[in-house]
Amino acid sequence: MGKNIVEKILQEHIVEGELVKGSSVGIRIDRTLTQDSTGTMAYLQLEAMGIDKVKTKKSVAYIDHNMLQQGFENADDHKYIQTVANKFGIYFSKPGNGICHQVNLERFSVPGDTLLGSDSHTPTAGGVGMLAIGAGGLDVALAMAGEPYSIKVPKVIKVELTGKLCPMVASKDIILEVLRRETVKGGVGKIYEYGGEGVSSLSVPQRATITNMGAELGATTSIFPSDEKTREYFKAQGRLDDWRELKADDDAKYDEIIKIDLDALEPMVAAPHSPDNIVKCREVSDVKVDQVAIGSCTNSSYEDLMKVAKILKGRKVKNDVSLVIAPGSRQVMEMIARNGALADIIASGARILENSCGPCIGMGQSPGTDAVSVRTFNRNFFGRSGTNSAKVYISSPEVAAVTALTGYITDPRDIDFDIDFSDISTDEFMIDDSMIIVPADTSTEVEVVRGPNIKPFPLNTALEDKLSGKVIIKTGDNITTDHIMPSNAKLLPFRSNIPYLANFCFSTIDEEFSARSKDNPGGFIVGGDNYGQGSSREHAALAPLQLGIKGVIAKSFARIHKANLINSGIIPMEFENPEDYDLISQMDNIEIEGILEGIKNGKLVVTDKDRGVSFSVSVVFNEKEIEMLNAGGKLNSIKLKKGI
Ligand code: MIC
Ligand code: SF4
């Protein structure tokens, strides 16, 4: 029987279990990536594993998230990562070299290989046909240590593209359309494989925009075939040797097929505060805009910025709009600087930021009170910009650039500009890998520098058979990791300091959460659907662990966060009957007995002592997960096994 691309790659990498839908398999990880805000934890955990060198084909540590050096903390983190990378045989991409996913696409992606990254947008590399998955730092550390990565064999959804995008309609609009149809939780347990005749008209950066933002579906990953367009991209990056063709067999089977006619798509935006809140630009053309931000790992390629430069050339940004632009990599920045496009951008009145995540993670450029910001990013979650009252819209670079000129959300087809994008593609990127530091051959002489900002991470204790405690918080649906452990310019410097960070757990929606948890140790969190969507940050599990949280009961969980909870020894429990959510209130006392047996049988009974009611929660885990929970987390279970 014919195979799809996902099955082909999984088959080549499977080392434990069998390719049966829904069952757990272990796959070999060829490559890893980390970035600084999740990297410090990942490397502290790697150090705890007692290995000398990473066992992957290539692992890369990027610095791109926290670039604002307002104190020593950040520089300490960077130094720690650089030295630990050097010791363990990991390539180090210096601050200023660019956003991990953009640089990875340019310089390290390989079709057909597996990539595990401690960042939820690792699937960006699916744009070249890599099976690229986001995970918590501990899982990435384990992959570096040579352990297989375990996943549930996902459903494979084919997204069949037909036709061709119309002028001023972007690949961003394709993924916005997928989000409109599938929603932010529609992709849980699924991989989206793109195919159909429409694929060949899309360049690699356009494809990478789609696989990048596929993370917002909650999907395991997204992937494109590796074809002639991919080959051209590798040739232009001087990496033809890394290219291989990858396509689905003609008779490949899929669990579902979604069809998208590219000709019929229109420019769209994701309205506040969710990436699936999709509306057509023309429906919101009365929205006055205060800020426009162009960049992020979704839309900061050479091609994206050349389009922006062409739109801005000879025109001026509206007086009451602030336009900020962050190119995705040093390669992109240097190319637009040398060919003059940067001068056109500057002349328009735009502000140029460095090649990093920047405003996407609230590191600077927070909008004003109640301000409207149009961004080419992938997430517009509540509070993520650093301003809770701000309204963030997500759009393509074309929409963003035109909007900066008009001051209102604008469909670029409604503007009478004579712009031709046909000469943008390049057959030769500027290649200079001098900001990528090759690790030392021998690790023994390398000293790991650990500044005072690097604090030990919390470890859980072995699972108890009976748990009782208070419901410290009850949340609604679609709680993001930005709600649970906010990231902004004030908090990002403390990603390697969990005791401090924990004081701000849930702080954007509940300032008392941390104090209440400390006053009532051993508590629980109650959540709605899709609890923990968004980022891969394990801090959203480690901070609750630090505060003594023992379990989370939710209607459903996002994939990476659920894994991070288990890795931390916090039990994720799902309401068997979602209506039981209504039975519990914040600060109720709950009790769960017979836990050790219950997690083997997939079911626990929770008693709400204040309401005098009991209900069942589902706790279906595989053997390894049960071991982890019993030991009080993944690291404890590994230490037990290895006797370290
Ligand atoms: C994000 O986009 O939310 C981040 C910041 O890149 C996170 C990682 C982090 O929290 O450090 C992600 O996507 O995983
Ligand atoms: Fe950085 Fe934003 Fe991409 Fe996350 S989504 S990696 S913060 S650019």
mmCIF file with all atom_site columns, N, CA, C and O in Angstrom, residues 355 366 551:
data_model
loop_
_atom_site.group_PDB
_atom_site.id
_atom_site.type_symbol
_atom_site.label_atom_id
_atom_site.label_alt_id
_atom_site.label_comp_id
_atom_site.label_asym_id
_atom_site.label_entity_id
_atom_site.label_seq_id
_atom_site.pdbx_PDB_ins_code
_atom_site.Cartn_x
_atom_site.Cartn_y
_atom_site.Cartn_z
_atom_site.occupancy
_atom_site.B_iso_or_equiv
_atom_site.pdbx_formal_charge
_atom_site.auth_seq_id
_atom_site.auth_comp_id
_atom_site.auth_asym_id
_atom_site.auth_atom_id
_atom_site.pdbx_PDB_model_num
ATOM 1  N N  . ASN A 1 355 ? 17.604 41.319 14.578 1.00 0.00 ? 355 ASN A N  1
ATOM 2  C CA . ASN A 1 355 ? 17.089 40.046 14.056 1.00 0.00 ? 355 ASN A CA 1
ATOM 3  C C  . ASN A 1 355 ? 16.756 39.122 15.225 1.00 0.00 ? 355 ASN A C  1
ATOM 4  O O  . ASN A 1 355 ? 17.577 38.293 15.616 1.00 0.00 ? 355 ASN A O  1
ATOM 5  N N  . SER A 1 366 ? 5.779  47.010 23.262 1.00 0.00 ? 366 SER A N  1
ATOM 6  C CA . SER A 1 366 ? 4.408  46.749 23.736 1.00 0.00 ? 366 SER A CA 1
ATOM 7  C C  . SER A 1 366 ? 3.531  47.908 23.286 1.00 0.00 ? 366 SER A C  1
ATOM 8  O O  . SER A 1 366 ? 3.933  49.072 23.387 1.00 0.00 ? 366 SER A O  1
ATOM 9  N N  . GLY A 1 551 ? -1.882 18.472 40.622 1.00 0.00 ? 551 GLY A N  1
ATOM 10 C CA . GLY A 1 551 ? -2.604 17.952 39.467 1.00 0.00 ? 551 GLY A CA 1
ATOM 11 C C  . GLY A 1 551 ? -3.393 19.038 38.756 1.00 0.00 ? 551 GLY A C  1
ATOM 12 O O  . GLY A 1 551 ? -3.687 20.087 39.337 1.00 0.00 ? 551 GLY A O  1
#
